[in-house]
Amino acid sequence: MELQFLGTSSGTPSRARNVSGLALHAPGSKHWYLVDCGEGTQHRILRTNYSPMSLRAIFITHIHGDHCYGLPGLLASAGLLNRSEPLLIAGPPAVERFVRGVMESTELRLPYAVEFAHVAPGWAISSLPDFRVEVAELSHRVPSFAFTFVEKSIERRLDIGKLERDGIASGPGWGQLQRGEDIALPDCRVARSADYLLPGRRPRKLIVAGDNDTPSLLAAQAQDAHVLVHEATYTEDVLQKVGPGSQHSSARATAAFAEEAGIPNLVLTHFSPRYQPAGNGSPSMADIEAEARAAYQGSLFLASDLQRYTLDRHGVLAAVPLPNAS
Amino acid sequence: MELQFLGTSSGTPSRARNVSGLALHAPGSKHWYLVDCGEGTQHRILRTNYSPMSLRAIFITHIHGDHCYGLPGLLASAGLLNRSEPLLIAGPPAVERFVRGVMESTELRLPYAVEFAHVAPGWAISSLPDFRVEVAELSHRVPSFAFTFVEKSIERRLDIGKLERDGIASGPGWGQLQRGEDIALPDCRVARSADYLLPGRRPRKLIVAGDNDTPSLLAAQAQDAHVLVHEATYTEDVLQKVGPGSQHSSARATAAFAEEAGIPNLVLTHFSPRYQPAGNGSPSMADIEAEARAAYQGSLFLASDLQRYTLDRHGVLAAVPLPNAS
């Protein structure tokens, strides 16, 4: 599984960071998925290997502009590329109102269908090719959600020793058993697939959260999750100054929750533009990192734009070296 | 007067060119003006000396997304900067519907007033500090306009020889005469300002046109214009293939009009992303340039993103060398 950040800034873009966007891709899939789509997301996509043509679905965590103002332009560009496949947009109902309103007021006509799913507590979707997706409701100034992506296609492995012990000869029948089909044996016995499949590995599970001032709302989703992507808009001291009305999380609060929930990989994002690159002034990204490290013992990452991460089958998250700054 | 292009691509951004946006600035003014605001315009502004705080007015030529989808994000970012000055947005009525609709559906609240002016044939505005602005109606798939910017503050110069011949001694009275005030002389004569001002130079006049398939619609505006900024979306051969339904102009058509109208400076922009940088494949920007040069004898420029131009008091347009590619 691959994650690539398209934007990691809160509220407004900076020269180094765009507003929110995250690309997801399952190994071998011809599709990819987008979580949030701030203004300029399509510009970032131009700097990746992804295309608006193969985008299968867009998930919008909440209706604030830094998470959705890139939608109309991305839809329009996919139309100019002559996309014909339907595109799913899942998010709070306001997202459909926003997109349909813009399409109408700006006379945007698309050569493909846009399908909307209204996200609410308990919503889930199992019909996408690569992931089962669930939501958890968060706490922010507007309805905000986390999307949990659970990998769908776990390799099935046959118990070869048992097959041999039971005298089932190798051949096309093994393939059928592996695909989940029962087979009739030459001696009229029936071999049931379920009896010869080894227990599957745990599916990879990734949580991508929208803006949220209460990370513990993710406690149920966090069980068995391999990765949490969550905002850390401020350090604790700045959050105290800004006040609770912003309804954002500090690096400390997010990290403390991930520690308590036992999530092995934590990726922080959605940083206030006031945080400078480390060594470039104060407050800095180093402050965010130090605060999070003090509260969290797992693998910690601070996302940056265009950074790619791979999550392997063992649940290990690793940053992919960037070829060049672009 | 300074022009700086923020985007020069048609329809969709490329890696090198953003969609439409053009910054205008009058010498010494603390304000600046924006014509069109495609998605990502605020990102381009981050790479200029301009700020959303000092932006006085935005002019939108037409409602297509590549000319206006950057508005909501720019308005939001000015709000996050705590802008308090009102901001004027002038454009076809659909622009107000678009912006108000987005503000409502995405719960965007601003700490400053946005004032809308509905542009229609004959519309003009004289109350802005730096320019008188007029419009001309163009021909495109939706209502589209050109904005003509006529410089307001022409230096007044005194006829010193005549003042001396008439025995009017230098002193504070000269300043009053220069400011347009009549003065009483010690000998009870009255000196009238109008009698001692030299004829003013011609105000600088710049036309920035929206999408348009009929450049000759600008014939009246073109009289005495120093600069025309106009689309040249395609070369003539590509336009023939695309067909007239796109309602765009070829480089040849735009250049031929500027030649016939006697406009001394022509800046082409809004290029289809199919045109590659010269030497990088076909069709190329060199094709656009060659076609325009064959039809136009004046000063020809092909705009690129972040390129600045100065228009001096003599009506000479010059490109400002770029410090560095960004």
mmCIF file of C-alpha atoms in Angstrom, chain B:
data_model
loop_
_atom_site.group_PDB
_atom_site.id
_atom_site.type_symbol
_atom_site.label_atom_id
_atom_site.label_comp_id
_atom_site.label_asym_id
_atom_site.label_seq_id
_atom_site.Cartn_x
_atom_site.Cartn_y
_atom_site.Cartn_z
ATOM 1 C CA MET B 1 2.667 50.363 -14.786
ATOM 2 C CA GLU B 2 3.451 46.763 -14.098
ATOM 3 C CA LEU B 3 1.794 43.558 -15.280
ATOM 4 C CA GLN B 4 2.694 40.162 -13.858
ATOM 5 C CA PHE B 5 1.246 36.958 -15.238
ATOM 6 C CA LEU B 6 0.142 34.435 -12.616
ATOM 7 C CA GLY B 7 -1.170 31.873 -15.091
ATOM 8 C CA THR B 8 -1.024 31.491 -18.861
ATOM 9 C CA SER B 9 -2.571 28.075 -19.598
ATOM 10 C CA SER B 10 -5.961 27.389 -21.115
ATOM 11 C CA GLY B 11 -8.444 25.054 -19.422
ATOM 12 C CA THR B 12 -6.145 23.034 -17.220
ATOM 13 C CA PRO B 13 -2.801 23.688 -15.538
ATOM 14 C CA SER B 14 0.432 22.135 -16.757
ATOM 15 C CA ARG B 15 3.619 21.717 -14.745
ATOM 16 C CA ALA B 16 4.932 25.027 -16.123
ATOM 17 C CA ARG B 17 1.767 27.076 -16.549
ATOM 18 C CA ASN B 18 -1.145 27.725 -14.242
ATOM 19 C CA VAL B 19 -4.612 28.706 -15.416
ATOM 20 C CA SER B 20 -5.462 32.387 -15.920
ATOM 21 C CA GLY B 21 -4.492 35.200 -13.587
ATOM 22 C CA LEU B 22 -2.836 38.598 -14.163
ATOM 23 C CA ALA B 23 -1.677 41.134 -11.569
ATOM 24 C CA LEU B 24 -1.710 44.873 -12.372
ATOM 25 C CA HIS B 25 0.002 47.616 -10.425
ATOM 26 C CA ALA B 26 0.260 51.357 -10.961
ATOM 27 C CA PRO B 27 3.572 53.007 -10.059
ATOM 28 C CA GLY B 28 3.709 54.102 -6.423
ATOM 29 C CA SER B 29 0.286 52.725 -5.584
ATOM 30 C CA LYS B 30 -0.209 50.742 -2.402
ATOM 31 C CA HIS B 31 -2.922 48.731 -4.158
ATOM 32 C CA TRP B 32 -2.882 46.159 -6.892
ATOM 33 C CA TYR B 33 -5.508 44.569 -9.114
ATOM 34 C CA LEU B 34 -6.150 41.067 -10.355
ATOM 35 C CA VAL B 35 -7.723 40.037 -13.662
ATOM 36 C CA ASP B 36 -9.077 36.478 -13.545
ATOM 37 C CA CYS B 37 -8.371 34.072 -10.734
ATOM 38 C CA GLY B 38 -8.029 30.453 -11.832
ATOM 39 C CA GLU B 39 -7.409 27.699 -9.273
ATOM 40 C CA GLY B 40 -3.964 28.113 -7.733
ATOM 41 C CA THR B 41 -3.778 31.878 -8.241
ATOM 42 C CA GLN B 42 -3.140 32.347 -4.506
ATOM 43 C CA HIS B 43 -0.274 29.871 -4.775
ATOM 44 C CA ARG B 44 1.254 31.960 -7.566
ATOM 45 C CA ILE B 45 0.750 35.148 -5.527
ATOM 46 C CA LEU B 46 2.984 33.580 -2.844
ATOM 47 C CA ARG B 47 5.792 33.767 -5.431
ATOM 48 C CA THR B 48 5.323 37.486 -6.162
ATOM 49 C CA ASN B 49 5.694 40.684 -4.155
ATOM 50 C CA TYR B 50 1.915 41.035 -3.959
ATOM 51 C CA SER B 51 -0.263 40.237 -0.960
ATOM 52 C CA PRO B 52 -3.964 39.426 -0.624
ATOM 53 C CA MET B 53 -4.021 42.284 1.908
ATOM 54 C CA SER B 54 -3.336 45.066 -0.618
ATOM 55 C CA LEU B 55 -5.482 43.671 -3.426
ATOM 56 C CA ARG B 56 -8.023 46.397 -4.279
ATOM 57 C CA ALA B 57 -10.245 44.689 -6.845
ATOM 58 C CA ILE B 58 -10.608 41.504 -8.862
ATOM 59 C CA PHE B 59 -11.957 41.521 -12.417
ATOM 60 C CA ILE B 60 -13.317 38.239 -13.772
ATOM 61 C CA THR B 61 -13.663 38.093 -17.559
ATOM 62 C CA HIS B 62 -16.075 35.131 -17.620
ATOM 63 C CA ILE B 63 -17.407 32.320 -15.476
ATOM 64 C CA HIS B 64 -15.406 29.372 -16.814
ATOM 65 C CA GLY B 65 -13.576 27.553 -14.030
ATOM 66 C CA ASP B 66 -10.064 28.167 -15.345
ATOM 67 C CA HIS B 67 -10.738 31.888 -14.817
ATOM 68 C CA CYS B 68 -12.486 31.874 -11.416
ATOM 69 C CA TYR B 69 -12.009 28.654 -9.374
ATOM 70 C CA GLY B 70 -9.224 30.306 -7.372
ATOM 71 C CA LEU B 71 -11.568 32.959 -5.954
ATOM 72 C CA PRO B 72 -12.898 31.107 -2.868
ATOM 73 C CA GLY B 73 -9.436 30.082 -1.664
ATOM 74 C CA LEU B 74 -7.981 33.551 -2.219
ATOM 75 C CA LEU B 75 -10.877 35.147 -0.332
ATOM 76 C CA ALA B 76 -10.447 32.621 2.501
ATOM 77 C CA SER B 77 -6.705 33.225 2.773
ATOM 78 C CA ALA B 78 -7.221 37.007 2.897
ATOM 79 C CA GLY B 79 -9.636 36.313 5.746
ATOM 80 C CA LEU B 80 -7.074 34.214 7.618
ATOM 81 C CA LEU B 81 -4.688 37.177 7.263
ATOM 82 C CA ASN B 82 -7.368 39.262 9.014
ATOM 83 C CA ARG B 83 -8.008 41.534 6.083
ATOM 84 C CA SER B 84 -10.562 44.200 6.977
ATOM 85 C CA GLU B 85 -10.648 46.376 3.815
ATOM 86 C CA PRO B 86 -13.583 45.710 1.464
ATOM 87 C CA LEU B 87 -12.722 43.885 -1.737
ATOM 88 C CA LEU B 88 -14.434 44.549 -5.058
ATOM 89 C CA ILE B 89 -15.148 41.680 -7.442
ATOM 90 C CA ALA B 90 -16.337 42.795 -10.881
ATOM 91 C CA GLY B 91 -17.553 40.293 -13.437
ATOM 92 C CA PRO B 92 -20.625 38.839 -15.115
ATOM 93 C CA PRO B 93 -23.484 38.192 -12.640
ATOM 94 C CA ALA B 94 -22.673 34.468 -12.536
ATOM 95 C CA VAL B 95 -19.498 35.323 -10.616
ATOM 96 C CA GLU B 96 -21.489 36.615 -7.654
ATOM 97 C CA ARG B 97 -23.747 33.532 -7.731
ATOM 98 C CA PHE B 98 -20.660 31.307 -7.775
ATOM 99 C CA VAL B 99 -18.868 33.051 -4.908
ATOM 100 C CA ARG B 100 -21.922 33.469 -2.692
ATOM 101 C CA GLY B 101 -22.934 29.856 -3.342
ATOM 102 C CA VAL B 102 -19.519 28.540 -2.320
ATOM 103 C CA MET B 103 -19.404 30.759 0.765
ATOM 104 C CA GLU B 104 -22.771 29.419 1.857
ATOM 105 C CA SER B 105 -22.213 25.719 1.103
ATOM 106 C CA THR B 106 -18.760 25.656 2.693
ATOM 107 C CA GLU B 107 -19.572 27.950 5.635
ATOM 108 C CA LEU B 108 -16.890 30.439 4.599
ATOM 109 C CA ARG B 109 -17.160 33.568 6.711
ATOM 110 C CA LEU B 110 -14.898 36.547 6.002
ATOM 111 C CA PRO B 111 -13.822 39.387 8.308
ATOM 112 C CA TYR B 112 -14.145 41.885 5.432
ATOM 113 C CA ALA B 113 -16.836 42.846 2.946
ATOM 114 C CA VAL B 114 -16.873 41.494 -0.589
ATOM 115 C CA GLU B 115 -18.598 43.919 -2.957
ATOM 116 C CA PHE B 116 -19.799 42.689 -6.310
ATOM 117 C CA ALA B 117 -20.163 44.717 -9.488
ATOM 118 C CA HIS B 118 -22.125 43.123 -12.318
ATOM 119 C CA VAL B 119 -20.373 43.791 -15.574
ATOM 120 C CA ALA B 120 -22.452 44.347 -18.715
ATOM 121 C CA PRO B 121 -21.885 46.190 -22.009
ATOM 122 C CA GLY B 122 -21.290 49.876 -21.234
ATOM 123 C CA TRP B 123 -20.183 49.232 -17.641
ATOM 124 C CA ALA B 124 -17.322 51.337 -16.341
ATOM 125 C CA ILE B 125 -15.891 52.288 -12.960
ATOM 126 C CA SER B 126 -14.088 55.530 -12.142
ATOM 127 C CA SER B 127 -13.922 55.276 -8.358
ATOM 128 C CA LEU B 128 -10.853 53.053 -8.064
ATOM 129 C CA PRO B 129 -7.672 54.879 -7.059
ATOM 130 C CA ASP B 130 -5.406 53.991 -9.974
ATOM 131 C CA PHE B 131 -7.400 53.226 -13.083
ATOM 132 C CA ARG B 132 -10.618 54.015 -14.826
ATOM 133 C CA VAL B 133 -11.879 50.633 -16.017
ATOM 134 C CA GLU B 134 -14.216 50.015 -18.941
ATOM 135 C CA VAL B 135 -15.458 46.848 -20.576
ATOM 136 C CA ALA B 136 -16.061 45.522 -24.057
ATOM 137 C CA GLU B 137 -18.248 42.509 -24.716
ATOM 138 C CA LEU B 138 -16.548 39.581 -26.428
ATOM 139 C CA SER B 139 -17.770 36.424 -28.141
ATOM 140 C CA HIS B 140 -17.416 33.131 -26.271
ATOM 141 C CA ARG B 141 -19.546 30.211 -25.070
ATOM 142 C CA VAL B 142 -20.602 32.238 -22.017
ATOM 143 C CA PRO B 143 -20.732 36.039 -21.532
ATOM 144 C CA SER B 144 -17.115 37.195 -21.692
ATOM 145 C CA PHE B 145 -15.564 40.634 -21.391
ATOM 146 C CA ALA B 146 -12.381 42.587 -21.922
ATOM 147 C CA PHE B 147 -11.353 45.065 -19.236
ATOM 148 C CA THR B 148 -9.649 48.261 -20.359
ATOM 149 C CA PHE B 149 -7.476 49.959 -17.750
ATOM 150 C CA VAL B 150 -6.847 53.665 -18.301
ATOM 151 C CA GLU B 151 -4.355 55.266 -15.982
ATOM 152 C CA LYS B 152 -5.903 58.002 -13.811
ATOM 153 C CA SER B 153 -3.112 60.130 -12.415
ATOM 154 C CA ILE B 154 -1.230 61.851 -15.205
ATOM 155 C CA GLU B 155 1.528 64.118 -13.930
ATOM 156 C CA ARG B 156 0.603 67.831 -14.409
ATOM 157 C CA ARG B 157 3.478 69.892 -15.687
ATOM 158 C CA LEU B 158 3.638 73.714 -15.463
ATOM 159 C CA ASP B 159 4.623 75.913 -18.393
ATOM 160 C CA ILE B 160 7.506 77.620 -16.582
ATOM 161 C CA GLY B 161 8.332 79.894 -19.517
ATOM 162 C CA LYS B 162 4.823 81.310 -19.589
ATOM 163 C CA LEU B 163 4.758 81.778 -15.804
ATOM 164 C CA GLU B 164 7.977 83.805 -16.049
ATOM 165 C CA ARG B 165 6.791 85.805 -19.035
ATOM 166 C CA ASP B 166 3.626 86.698 -17.108
ATOM 167 C CA GLY B 167 5.671 87.727 -14.095
ATOM 168 C CA ILE B 168 4.321 85.102 -11.729
ATOM 169 C CA ALA B 169 7.081 84.515 -9.216
ATOM 170 C CA SER B 170 7.936 80.988 -8.109
ATOM 171 C CA GLY B 171 6.596 80.009 -4.689
ATOM 172 C CA PRO B 172 3.685 78.091 -3.151
ATOM 173 C CA GLY B 173 1.397 79.509 -5.867
ATOM 174 C CA TRP B 174 3.134 77.367 -8.491
ATOM 175 C CA GLY B 175 2.219 74.248 -6.520
ATOM 176 C CA GLN B 176 -1.407 75.381 -6.333
ATOM 177 C CA LEU B 177 -1.499 75.992 -10.072
ATOM 178 C CA GLN B 178 0.014 72.545 -10.680
ATOM 179 C CA ARG B 179 -2.651 70.943 -8.495
ATOM 180 C CA GLY B 180 -5.338 72.618 -10.620
ATOM 181 C CA GLU B 181 -6.136 75.522 -8.283
ATOM 182 C CA ASP B 182 -6.491 79.116 -9.511
ATOM 183 C CA ILE B 183 -4.574 81.720 -7.463
ATOM 184 C CA ALA B 184 -4.877 85.385 -6.671
ATOM 185 C CA LEU B 185 -1.715 87.331 -7.504
ATOM 186 C CA PRO B 186 -0.318 90.252 -5.393
ATOM 187 C CA ASP B 187 -1.419 92.691 -8.137
ATOM 188 C CA CYS B 188 -5.029 91.454 -7.854
ATOM 189 C CA ARG B 189 -4.903 89.546 -11.126
ATOM 190 C CA VAL B 190 -6.146 85.937 -11.005
ATOM 191 C CA ALA B 191 -3.943 83.239 -12.557
ATOM 192 C CA ARG B 192 -5.935 80.306 -13.781
ATOM 193 C CA SER B 193 -4.389 76.867 -13.470
ATOM 194 C CA ALA B 194 -5.637 75.753 -16.876
ATOM 195 C CA ASP B 195 -3.668 78.591 -18.521
ATOM 196 C CA TYR B 196 -0.355 77.387 -17.095
ATOM 197 C CA LEU B 197 -0.561 73.592 -17.401
ATOM 198 C CA LEU B 198 1.164 71.953 -20.343
ATOM 199 C CA PRO B 199 -0.951 69.471 -22.293
ATOM 200 C CA GLY B 200 -0.868 66.177 -20.392
ATOM 201 C CA ARG B 201 0.590 63.087 -21.954
ATOM 202 C CA ARG B 202 -1.759 60.390 -23.167
ATOM 203 C CA PRO B 203 -2.789 58.149 -20.271
ATOM 204 C CA ARG B 204 -1.480 54.621 -20.521
ATOM 205 C CA LYS B 205 -4.191 52.261 -21.701
ATOM 206 C CA LEU B 206 -4.138 48.490 -21.417
ATOM 207 C CA ILE B 207 -6.748 45.992 -22.613
ATOM 208 C CA VAL B 208 -6.967 42.595 -20.925
ATOM 209 C CA ALA B 209 -9.384 40.380 -22.811
ATOM 210 C CA GLY B 210 -11.171 37.230 -21.719
ATOM 211 C CA ASP B 211 -11.775 34.226 -23.952
ATOM 212 C CA ASN B 212 -12.954 35.421 -27.372
ATOM 213 C CA ASP B 213 -13.268 34.147 -30.906
ATOM 214 C CA THR B 214 -13.704 37.597 -32.503
ATOM 215 C CA PRO B 215 -10.830 39.987 -31.681
ATOM 216 C CA SER B 216 -12.345 42.719 -33.870
ATOM 217 C CA LEU B 217 -14.971 43.258 -31.162
ATOM 218 C CA LEU B 218 -12.178 45.233 -29.493
ATOM 219 C CA ALA B 219 -11.824 47.715 -32.352
ATOM 220 C CA ALA B 220 -13.330 50.645 -30.436
ATOM 221 C CA GLN B 221 -11.354 49.933 -27.241
ATOM 222 C CA ALA B 222 -8.166 49.515 -29.271
ATOM 223 C CA GLN B 223 -8.054 53.169 -30.269
ATOM 224 C CA ASP B 224 -5.146 54.720 -28.366
ATOM 225 C CA ALA B 225 -4.476 51.481 -26.481
ATOM 226 C CA HIS B 226 -0.823 50.806 -25.715
ATOM 227 C CA VAL B 227 -1.130 47.124 -24.909
ATOM 228 C CA LEU B 228 -3.472 44.286 -25.755
ATOM 229 C CA VAL B 229 -3.365 41.115 -23.665
ATOM 230 C CA HIS B 230 -5.403 38.534 -25.574
ATOM 231 C CA GLU B 231 -5.774 34.765 -25.790
ATOM 232 C CA ALA B 232 -4.062 32.789 -28.536
ATOM 233 C CA THR B 233 -5.283 29.380 -27.430
ATOM 234 C CA TYR B 234 -4.327 27.585 -30.638
ATOM 235 C CA THR B 235 -2.443 27.910 -33.861
ATOM 236 C CA GLU B 236 -4.682 28.181 -36.895
ATOM 237 C CA ASP B 237 -4.265 24.512 -37.931
ATOM 238 C CA VAL B 238 -5.189 23.198 -34.484
ATOM 239 C CA LEU B 239 -8.143 25.583 -34.271
ATOM 240 C CA GLN B 240 -9.428 24.162 -37.565
ATOM 241 C CA LYS B 241 -9.213 20.644 -36.091
ATOM 242 C CA VAL B 242 -10.795 21.606 -32.761
ATOM 243 C CA GLY B 243 -13.599 23.400 -34.614
ATOM 244 C CA PRO B 244 -15.272 26.752 -34.006
ATOM 245 C CA GLY B 245 -17.366 25.415 -31.106
ATOM 246 C CA SER B 246 -14.562 26.138 -28.653
ATOM 247 C CA GLN B 247 -14.950 29.853 -29.526
ATOM 248 C CA HIS B 248 -11.279 30.600 -29.081
ATOM 249 C CA SER B 249 -8.880 32.673 -31.186
ATOM 250 C CA SER B 250 -5.834 31.492 -33.074
ATOM 251 C CA ALA B 251 -2.499 33.269 -32.759
ATOM 252 C CA ARG B 252 -2.948 34.441 -36.346
ATOM 253 C CA ALA B 253 -6.406 35.939 -35.784
ATOM 254 C CA THR B 254 -5.325 37.773 -32.631
ATOM 255 C CA ALA B 255 -2.138 39.083 -34.233
ATOM 256 C CA ALA B 256 -3.896 40.165 -37.422
ATOM 257 C CA PHE B 257 -6.401 42.175 -35.392
ATOM 258 C CA ALA B 258 -3.681 43.881 -33.336
ATOM 259 C CA GLU B 259 -1.851 44.753 -36.564
ATOM 260 C CA GLU B 260 -4.927 46.224 -38.197
ATOM 261 C CA ALA B 261 -5.866 48.160 -35.065
ATOM 262 C CA GLY B 262 -2.339 49.558 -34.789
ATOM 263 C CA ILE B 263 -1.810 48.434 -31.197
ATOM 264 C CA PRO B 264 1.923 48.789 -30.528
ATOM 265 C CA ASN B 265 2.288 45.983 -27.942
ATOM 266 C CA LEU B 266 0.633 42.565 -28.039
ATOM 267 C CA VAL B 267 0.916 39.990 -25.263
ATOM 268 C CA LEU B 268 -0.430 36.541 -26.100
ATOM 269 C CA THR B 269 -1.566 34.194 -23.330
ATOM 270 C CA HIS B 270 -4.022 31.344 -22.518
ATOM 271 C CA PHE B 271 -2.183 28.705 -24.494
ATOM 272 C CA SER B 272 -3.551 25.209 -24.910
ATOM 273 C CA PRO B 273 -1.430 22.822 -22.771
ATOM 274 C CA ARG B 274 -0.728 20.826 -25.953
ATOM 275 C CA TYR B 275 1.891 23.414 -26.964
ATOM 276 C CA GLN B 276 5.270 22.266 -25.688
ATOM 277 C CA PRO B 277 8.177 24.527 -24.785
ATOM 278 C CA ALA B 278 10.154 25.318 -27.959
ATOM 279 C CA GLY B 279 12.476 22.425 -28.806
ATOM 280 C CA ASN B 280 10.487 19.964 -26.675
ATOM 281 C CA GLY B 281 8.146 18.391 -29.204
ATOM 282 C CA SER B 282 5.273 19.337 -31.459
ATOM 283 C CA PRO B 283 3.085 21.356 -31.514
ATOM 284 C CA SER B 284 5.200 23.941 -29.742
ATOM 285 C CA MET B 285 5.136 27.485 -28.462
ATOM 286 C CA ALA B 286 7.460 28.311 -31.356
ATOM 287 C CA ASP B 287 4.562 27.548 -33.715
ATOM 288 C CA ILE B 288 2.358 30.044 -31.868
ATOM 289 C CA GLU B 289 5.090 32.653 -32.008
ATOM 290 C CA ALA B 290 5.897 32.164 -35.697
ATOM 291 C CA GLU B 291 2.241 32.410 -36.660
ATOM 292 C CA ALA B 292 1.780 35.634 -34.674
ATOM 293 C CA ARG B 293 4.985 37.245 -35.943
ATOM 294 C CA ALA B 294 3.947 36.633 -39.536
ATOM 295 C CA ALA B 295 0.815 38.715 -38.988
ATOM 296 C CA TYR B 296 2.015 41.442 -36.606
ATOM 297 C CA GLN B 297 4.776 44.039 -36.890
ATOM 298 C CA GLY B 298 4.586 45.512 -33.373
ATOM 299 C CA SER B 299 6.209 44.382 -30.117
ATOM 300 C CA LEU B 300 5.098 40.808 -29.576
ATOM 301 C CA PHE B 301 5.320 38.900 -26.294
ATOM 302 C CA LEU B 302 4.273 35.353 -25.370
ATOM 303 C CA ALA B 303 3.446 35.447 -21.667
ATOM 304 C CA SER B 304 4.828 32.911 -19.237
ATOM 305 C CA ASP B 305 3.978 32.387 -15.579
ATOM 306 C CA LEU B 306 5.447 34.942 -13.156
ATOM 307 C CA GLN B 307 6.779 37.016 -16.073
ATOM 308 C CA ARG B 308 6.646 40.745 -15.287
ATOM 309 C CA TYR B 309 6.279 43.549 -17.805
ATOM 310 C CA THR B 310 6.615 47.288 -17.329
ATOM 311 C CA LEU B 311 4.747 49.797 -19.461
ATOM 312 C CA ASP B 312 6.580 53.119 -19.323
ATOM 313 C CA ARG B 313 5.154 56.626 -19.779
ATOM 314 C CA HIS B 314 6.028 56.558 -23.439
ATOM 315 C CA GLY B 315 3.956 53.419 -23.967
ATOM 316 C CA VAL B 316 6.929 51.101 -24.318
ATOM 317 C CA LEU B 317 6.316 47.618 -22.932
ATOM 318 C CA ALA B 318 9.358 45.675 -21.726
ATOM 319 C CA ALA B 319 9.777 42.285 -20.093
ATOM 320 C CA VAL B 320 11.525 42.396 -16.691
ATOM 321 C CA PRO B 321 14.275 39.769 -16.493
ATOM 322 C CA LEU B 322 13.277 36.922 -14.165
ATOM 323 C CA PRO B 323 15.649 36.607 -11.199
ATOM 324 C CA ASN B 324 15.372 32.807 -11.025
ATOM 325 C CA ALA B 325 13.076 30.091 -12.169
ATOM 326 C CA SER B 326 10.891 29.205 -9.232
#
